[in-house]
Amino acid sequence: MKLIHAAEFLAGARPLFILVPLVWFLTQTIKLVMILILERRLDFSTYLATGSMPSSHSALVSTLTAGLFIIYGYDSPFFILSLFFSIITMHDAVKVRGAVGNNTKAMKNFLSDIIDREYDKKKLIIKALIHKVKKSSKEKRKKKRELSRIYKMQKELKDLRQLEVVLGHTLLEVIVGALFGIICAVLFFKFIKR
């Protein structure tokens, strides 16, 4: 196994600083296009969302690992570290984040009745406050305070409905993401980086 200085590593791995973020962007764009085709809606929040096909986490780490393999070979410490990092990341995407997503869904179902009752109660309070402010002949400062209270409650209402489910990945999504990342790295170094 040969030792590589930091400067040599950075010089050799420079293409990865372009390729890895590009693959992440392409993966998220695939998700955007799939939502556009399947659900007929354009949702740019997909770029920040988790879960779905293919796994951008897997694509990103497998691109890095494949790129380091192509640049430095199988006996490189960079490749070996990246390989272990990739395995841990993909395992986490399937097992840990999947379990968290399932727990959040279960909790959301369990709390749905409580949330619905609280939602209805706050909606009635807001309606009464708005009616009170419209009818009131109070000075402007007091009306502003009441309106501020209404807006705060409306935000709480919105937050109550949006218990975010952090999605993990299925094994298939992780495998497809990993294959996509490896293919992108191979194609990049075969045709673009000469």
PDB file of C-alpha atoms in Angstrom:
ATOM      1  CA  MET A   1       0.000   0.000   0.000  1.00  0.00           C
ATOM      2  CA  LYS A   2       1.534   3.321  -1.000  1.00  0.00           C
ATOM      3  CA  LEU A   3       1.302   6.509   1.021  1.00  0.00           C
ATOM      4  CA  ILE A   4      -0.158   9.586  -0.625  1.00  0.00           C
ATOM      5  CA  HIS A   5       0.420  13.110   0.589  1.00  0.00           C
ATOM      6  CA  ALA A   6      -2.570  15.414   1.069  1.00  0.00           C
ATOM      7  CA  ALA A   7      -1.617  17.539  -1.958  1.00  0.00           C
ATOM      8  CA  GLU A   8      -1.485  14.462  -4.190  1.00  0.00           C
ATOM      9  CA  PHE A   9      -4.820  13.276  -2.846  1.00  0.00           C
ATOM     10  CA  LEU A  10      -6.485  16.631  -3.516  1.00  0.00           C
ATOM     11  CA  ALA A  11      -5.027  16.804  -7.014  1.00  0.00           C
ATOM     12  CA  GLY A  12      -6.205  13.289  -7.867  1.00  0.00           C
ATOM     13  CA  ALA A  13      -9.605  13.571  -6.218  1.00  0.00           C
ATOM     14  CA  ARG A  14     -10.450  17.016  -7.605  1.00  0.00           C
ATOM     15  CA  PRO A  15     -12.979  15.629 -10.142  1.00  0.00           C
ATOM     16  CA  LEU A  16     -14.939  14.134  -7.238  1.00  0.00           C
ATOM     17  CA  PHE A  17     -15.585  17.633  -5.874  1.00  0.00           C
ATOM     18  CA  ILE A  18     -17.649  18.198  -9.020  1.00  0.00           C
ATOM     19  CA  LEU A  19     -19.001  14.692  -9.582  1.00  0.00           C
ATOM     20  CA  VAL A  20     -20.382  13.912  -6.107  1.00  0.00           C
ATOM     21  CA  PRO A  21     -22.601  17.037  -5.780  1.00  0.00           C
ATOM     22  CA  LEU A  22     -23.643  16.604  -9.422  1.00  0.00           C
ATOM     23  CA  VAL A  23     -24.808  13.035  -8.755  1.00  0.00           C
ATOM     24  CA  TRP A  24     -26.745  14.203  -5.672  1.00  0.00           C
ATOM     25  CA  PHE A  25     -28.440  16.883  -7.830  1.00  0.00           C
ATOM     26  CA  LEU A  26     -29.233  14.351 -10.579  1.00  0.00           C
ATOM     27  CA  THR A  27     -30.685  11.906  -8.053  1.00  0.00           C
ATOM     28  CA  GLN A  28     -32.935  14.552  -6.531  1.00  0.00           C
ATOM     29  CA  THR A  29     -33.948  15.674 -10.041  1.00  0.00           C
ATOM     30  CA  ILE A  30     -34.962  12.083 -10.871  1.00  0.00           C
ATOM     31  CA  LYS A  31     -37.217  12.175  -7.786  1.00  0.00           C
ATOM     32  CA  LEU A  32     -38.678  15.520  -8.936  1.00  0.00           C
ATOM     33  CA  VAL A  33     -39.421  14.124 -12.412  1.00  0.00           C
ATOM     34  CA  MET A  34     -40.979  10.963 -10.936  1.00  0.00           C
ATOM     35  CA  ILE A  35     -43.301  13.086  -8.765  1.00  0.00           C
ATOM     36  CA  LEU A  36     -44.149  15.214 -11.802  1.00  0.00           C
ATOM     37  CA  ILE A  37     -45.032  12.131 -13.865  1.00  0.00           C
ATOM     38  CA  LEU A  38     -46.789  10.062 -11.177  1.00  0.00           C
ATOM     39  CA  GLU A  39     -48.540  12.795  -9.176  1.00  0.00           C
ATOM     40  CA  ARG A  40     -48.781  15.532 -11.826  1.00  0.00           C
ATOM     41  CA  ARG A  41     -47.289  18.196  -9.558  1.00  0.00           C
ATOM     42  CA  LEU A  42     -44.029  20.116  -9.571  1.00  0.00           C
ATOM     43  CA  ASP A  43     -42.550  20.032  -6.073  1.00  0.00           C
ATOM     44  CA  PHE A  44     -39.131  21.661  -5.691  1.00  0.00           C
ATOM     45  CA  SER A  45     -39.086  20.804  -1.986  1.00  0.00           C
ATOM     46  CA  THR A  46     -38.040  17.372  -3.261  1.00  0.00           C
ATOM     47  CA  TYR A  47     -34.480  18.694  -3.359  1.00  0.00           C
ATOM     48  CA  LEU A  48     -34.517  18.920   0.432  1.00  0.00           C
ATOM     49  CA  ALA A  49     -36.740  15.921   1.188  1.00  0.00           C
ATOM     50  CA  THR A  50     -35.680  12.496   2.413  1.00  0.00           C
ATOM     51  CA  GLY A  51     -36.755   9.070   1.247  1.00  0.00           C
ATOM     52  CA  SER A  52     -38.086   7.920  -2.126  1.00  0.00           C
ATOM     53  CA  MET A  53     -36.523   6.284  -5.177  1.00  0.00           C
ATOM     54  CA  PRO A  54     -33.565   6.350  -5.744  1.00  0.00           C
ATOM     55  CA  SER A  55     -31.671   6.960  -2.507  1.00  0.00           C
ATOM     56  CA  SER A  56     -29.546  10.077  -2.918  1.00  0.00           C
ATOM     57  CA  HIS A  57     -27.547   9.091   0.181  1.00  0.00           C
ATOM     58  CA  SER A  58     -26.549   5.813  -1.458  1.00  0.00           C
ATOM     59  CA  ALA A  59     -25.870   7.456  -4.799  1.00  0.00           C
ATOM     60  CA  LEU A  60     -23.649  10.082  -3.199  1.00  0.00           C
ATOM     61  CA  VAL A  61     -21.500   7.720  -1.113  1.00  0.00           C
ATOM     62  CA  SER A  62     -21.250   5.079  -3.843  1.00  0.00           C
ATOM     63  CA  THR A  63     -20.115   7.740  -6.336  1.00  0.00           C
ATOM     64  CA  LEU A  64     -17.413   8.833  -3.913  1.00  0.00           C
ATOM     65  CA  THR A  65     -16.335   5.236  -3.244  1.00  0.00           C
ATOM     66  CA  ALA A  66     -16.336   4.228  -6.923  1.00  0.00           C
ATOM     67  CA  GLY A  67     -14.445   7.402  -7.838  1.00  0.00           C
ATOM     68  CA  LEU A  68     -11.779   6.757  -5.205  1.00  0.00           C
ATOM     69  CA  PHE A  69     -11.504   3.161  -6.434  1.00  0.00           C
ATOM     70  CA  ILE A  70     -11.020   4.337 -10.026  1.00  0.00           C
ATOM     71  CA  ILE A  71      -8.461   6.992  -9.042  1.00  0.00           C
ATOM     72  CA  TYR A  72      -6.442   5.165  -6.356  1.00  0.00           C
ATOM     73  CA  GLY A  73      -7.286   1.461  -6.642  1.00  0.00           C
ATOM     74  CA  TYR A  74      -8.619  -1.144  -4.250  1.00  0.00           C
ATOM     75  CA  ASP A  75      -5.647  -1.026  -1.857  1.00  0.00           C
ATOM     76  CA  SER A  76      -5.937   2.703  -1.204  1.00  0.00           C
ATOM     77  CA  PRO A  77      -6.789   3.749   2.362  1.00  0.00           C
ATOM     78  CA  PHE A  78      -9.093   6.395   0.868  1.00  0.00           C
ATOM     79  CA  PHE A  79     -11.097   3.763  -0.984  1.00  0.00           C
ATOM     80  CA  ILE A  80     -11.255   1.441   2.030  1.00  0.00           C
ATOM     81  CA  LEU A  81     -12.414   4.233   4.379  1.00  0.00           C
ATOM     82  CA  SER A  82     -14.960   5.392   1.832  1.00  0.00           C
ATOM     83  CA  LEU A  83     -16.223   1.830   1.379  1.00  0.00           C
ATOM     84  CA  PHE A  84     -16.861   1.465   5.122  1.00  0.00           C
ATOM     85  CA  PHE A  85     -18.455   4.916   5.217  1.00  0.00           C
ATOM     86  CA  SER A  86     -20.738   3.883   2.332  1.00  0.00           C
ATOM     87  CA  ILE A  87     -21.793   0.653   4.031  1.00  0.00           C
ATOM     88  CA  ILE A  88     -22.612   2.499   7.262  1.00  0.00           C
ATOM     89  CA  THR A  89     -24.554   5.207   5.400  1.00  0.00           C
ATOM     90  CA  MET A  90     -26.602   2.709   3.397  1.00  0.00           C
ATOM     91  CA  HIS A  91     -27.312   0.581   6.461  1.00  0.00           C
ATOM     92  CA  ASP A  92     -28.451   3.711   8.289  1.00  0.00           C
ATOM     93  CA  ALA A  93     -30.709   4.723   5.388  1.00  0.00           C
ATOM     94  CA  VAL A  94     -32.501   1.366   5.454  1.00  0.00           C
ATOM     95  CA  LYS A  95     -32.537   0.360   9.105  1.00  0.00           C
ATOM     96  CA  VAL A  96     -32.235   3.362  11.424  1.00  0.00           C
ATOM     97  CA  ARG A  97     -33.966   6.061   9.381  1.00  0.00           C
ATOM     98  CA  GLY A  98     -36.590   3.553   8.268  1.00  0.00           C
ATOM     99  CA  ALA A  99     -37.351   2.677  11.884  1.00  0.00           C
ATOM    100  CA  VAL A 100     -37.564   6.357  12.841  1.00  0.00           C
ATOM    101  CA  GLY A 101     -39.960   6.970   9.949  1.00  0.00           C
ATOM    102  CA  ASN A 102     -42.148   4.037  10.996  1.00  0.00           C
ATOM    103  CA  ASN A 103     -42.185   5.218  14.619  1.00  0.00           C
ATOM    104  CA  THR A 104     -43.144   8.740  13.565  1.00  0.00           C
ATOM    105  CA  LYS A 105     -45.991   7.395  11.419  1.00  0.00           C
ATOM    106  CA  ALA A 106     -47.258   5.291  14.326  1.00  0.00           C
ATOM    107  CA  MET A 107     -47.036   8.266  16.686  1.00  0.00           C
ATOM    108  CA  LYS A 108     -48.847  10.473  14.173  1.00  0.00           C
ATOM    109  CA  ASN A 109     -51.671   7.917  13.900  1.00  0.00           C
ATOM    110  CA  PHE A 110     -51.855   7.585  17.682  1.00  0.00           C
ATOM    111  CA  LEU A 111     -52.005  11.345  18.174  1.00  0.00           C
ATOM    112  CA  SER A 112     -54.335  12.103  15.251  1.00  0.00           C
ATOM    113  CA  ASP A 113     -57.508  12.273  17.393  1.00  0.00           C
ATOM    114  CA  ILE A 114     -55.848  14.559  19.927  1.00  0.00           C
ATOM    115  CA  ILE A 115     -54.436  16.735  17.148  1.00  0.00           C
ATOM    116  CA  ASP A 116     -57.848  16.934  15.421  1.00  0.00           C
ATOM    117  CA  ARG A 117     -59.591  18.001  18.642  1.00  0.00           C
ATOM    118  CA  GLU A 118     -56.914  20.608  19.377  1.00  0.00           C
ATOM    119  CA  TYR A 119     -57.063  21.807  15.773  1.00  0.00           C
ATOM    120  CA  ASP A 120     -60.855  22.267  15.915  1.00  0.00           C
ATOM    121  CA  LYS A 121     -60.633  24.027  19.294  1.00  0.00           C
ATOM    122  CA  LYS A 122     -57.976  26.472  18.087  1.00  0.00           C
ATOM    123  CA  LYS A 123     -59.934  27.123  14.898  1.00  0.00           C
ATOM    124  CA  LEU A 124     -62.997  28.135  16.948  1.00  0.00           C
ATOM    125  CA  ILE A 125     -60.878  30.393  19.176  1.00  0.00           C
ATOM    126  CA  ILE A 126     -59.344  32.074  16.124  1.00  0.00           C
ATOM    127  CA  LYS A 127     -62.775  32.592  14.572  1.00  0.00           C
ATOM    128  CA  ALA A 128     -64.057  34.159  17.810  1.00  0.00           C
ATOM    129  CA  LEU A 129     -60.989  36.401  18.104  1.00  0.00           C
ATOM    130  CA  ILE A 130     -61.317  37.617  14.521  1.00  0.00           C
ATOM    131  CA  HIS A 131     -65.002  38.386  15.094  1.00  0.00           C
ATOM    132  CA  LYS A 132     -64.129  40.200  18.333  1.00  0.00           C
ATOM    133  CA  VAL A 133     -61.415  42.300  16.670  1.00  0.00           C
ATOM    134  CA  LYS A 134     -63.694  43.282  13.769  1.00  0.00           C
ATOM    135  CA  LYS A 135     -66.537  44.376  16.081  1.00  0.00           C
ATOM    136  CA  SER A 136     -64.296  46.042  18.621  1.00  0.00           C
ATOM    137  CA  SER A 137     -63.786  49.772  18.701  1.00  0.00           C
ATOM    138  CA  LYS A 138     -60.583  49.409  20.715  1.00  0.00           C
ATOM    139  CA  GLU A 139     -57.613  51.519  19.960  1.00  0.00           C
ATOM    140  CA  LYS A 140     -55.235  50.385  17.242  1.00  0.00           C
ATOM    141  CA  ARG A 141     -52.553  49.116  19.636  1.00  0.00           C
ATOM    142  CA  LYS A 142     -54.918  46.689  21.352  1.00  0.00           C
ATOM    143  CA  LYS A 143     -56.246  45.482  17.991  1.00  0.00           C
ATOM    144  CA  LYS A 144     -52.678  44.864  16.829  1.00  0.00           C
ATOM    145  CA  ARG A 145     -52.003  42.793  19.935  1.00  0.00           C
ATOM    146  CA  GLU A 146     -55.133  40.721  19.315  1.00  0.00           C
ATOM    147  CA  LEU A 147     -54.215  40.220  15.652  1.00  0.00           C
ATOM    148  CA  SER A 148     -50.715  39.175  16.667  1.00  0.00           C
ATOM    149  CA  ARG A 149     -52.246  36.570  18.981  1.00  0.00           C
ATOM    150  CA  ILE A 150     -54.444  35.335  16.120  1.00  0.00           C
ATOM    151  CA  TYR A 151     -51.474  34.973  13.751  1.00  0.00           C
ATOM    152  CA  LYS A 152     -49.502  33.113  16.409  1.00  0.00           C
ATOM    153  CA  MET A 153     -52.383  30.682  16.938  1.00  0.00           C
ATOM    154  CA  GLN A 154     -52.744  30.199  13.180  1.00  0.00           C
ATOM    155  CA  LYS A 155     -49.068  29.245  12.992  1.00  0.00           C
ATOM    156  CA  GLU A 156     -49.522  26.809  15.902  1.00  0.00           C
ATOM    157  CA  LEU A 157     -52.468  25.357  14.019  1.00  0.00           C
ATOM    158  CA  LYS A 158     -50.365  24.825  10.923  1.00  0.00           C
ATOM    159  CA  ASP A 159     -47.523  23.290  12.964  1.00  0.00           C
ATOM    160  CA  LEU A 160     -49.972  20.950  14.660  1.00  0.00           C
ATOM    161  CA  ARG A 161     -50.956  19.472  11.296  1.00  0.00           C
ATOM    162  CA  GLN A 162     -47.382  19.092  10.058  1.00  0.00           C
ATOM    163  CA  LEU A 163     -45.704  16.470  12.207  1.00  0.00           C
ATOM    164  CA  GLU A 164     -42.945  15.637   9.760  1.00  0.00           C
ATOM    165  CA  VAL A 165     -42.274  12.020   8.982  1.00  0.00           C
ATOM    166  CA  VAL A 166     -38.560  11.507   8.364  1.00  0.00           C
ATOM    167  CA  LEU A 167     -38.481   8.865   5.697  1.00  0.00           C
ATOM    168  CA  GLY A 168     -35.906   6.157   5.422  1.00  0.00           C
ATOM    169  CA  HIS A 169     -35.378   3.991   2.372  1.00  0.00           C
ATOM    170  CA  THR A 170     -36.331   0.524   1.300  1.00  0.00           C
ATOM    171  CA  LEU A 171     -33.535  -1.867   0.395  1.00  0.00           C
ATOM    172  CA  LEU A 172     -34.474  -1.524  -3.297  1.00  0.00           C
ATOM    173  CA  GLU A 173     -34.190   2.294  -3.164  1.00  0.00           C
ATOM    174  CA  VAL A 174     -30.736   1.999  -1.578  1.00  0.00           C
ATOM    175  CA  ILE A 175     -29.550  -0.564  -4.147  1.00  0.00           C
ATOM    176  CA  VAL A 176     -30.832   1.535  -7.070  1.00  0.00           C
ATOM    177  CA  GLY A 177     -29.174   4.648  -5.593  1.00  0.00           C
ATOM    178  CA  ALA A 178     -25.872   2.795  -5.136  1.00  0.00           C
ATOM    179  CA  LEU A 179     -25.958   1.412  -8.690  1.00  0.00           C
ATOM    180  CA  PHE A 180     -26.808   4.861 -10.064  1.00  0.00           C
ATOM    181  CA  GLY A 181     -23.841   6.370  -8.192  1.00  0.00           C
ATOM    182  CA  ILE A 182     -21.423   3.688  -9.391  1.00  0.00           C
ATOM    183  CA  ILE A 183     -22.624   3.983 -13.003  1.00  0.00           C
ATOM    184  CA  CYS A 184     -22.271   7.781 -12.882  1.00  0.00           C
ATOM    185  CA  ALA A 185     -18.703   7.495 -11.544  1.00  0.00           C
ATOM    186  CA  VAL A 186     -17.700   4.910 -14.168  1.00  0.00           C
ATOM    187  CA  LEU A 187     -19.226   6.922 -17.036  1.00  0.00           C
ATOM    188  CA  PHE A 188     -17.691  10.155 -15.771  1.00  0.00           C
ATOM    189  CA  PHE A 189     -14.177   8.741 -15.582  1.00  0.00           C
ATOM    190  CA  LYS A 190     -14.534   6.781 -18.838  1.00  0.00           C
ATOM    191  CA  PHE A 191     -15.934   9.513 -21.093  1.00  0.00           C
ATOM    192  CA  ILE A 192     -15.529  12.905 -19.443  1.00  0.00           C
ATOM    193  CA  LYS A 193     -12.404  12.789 -17.276  1.00  0.00           C
ATOM    194  CA  ARG A 194      -9.608  11.742 -19.648  1.00  0.00           C
TER     195      ARG A 194
END
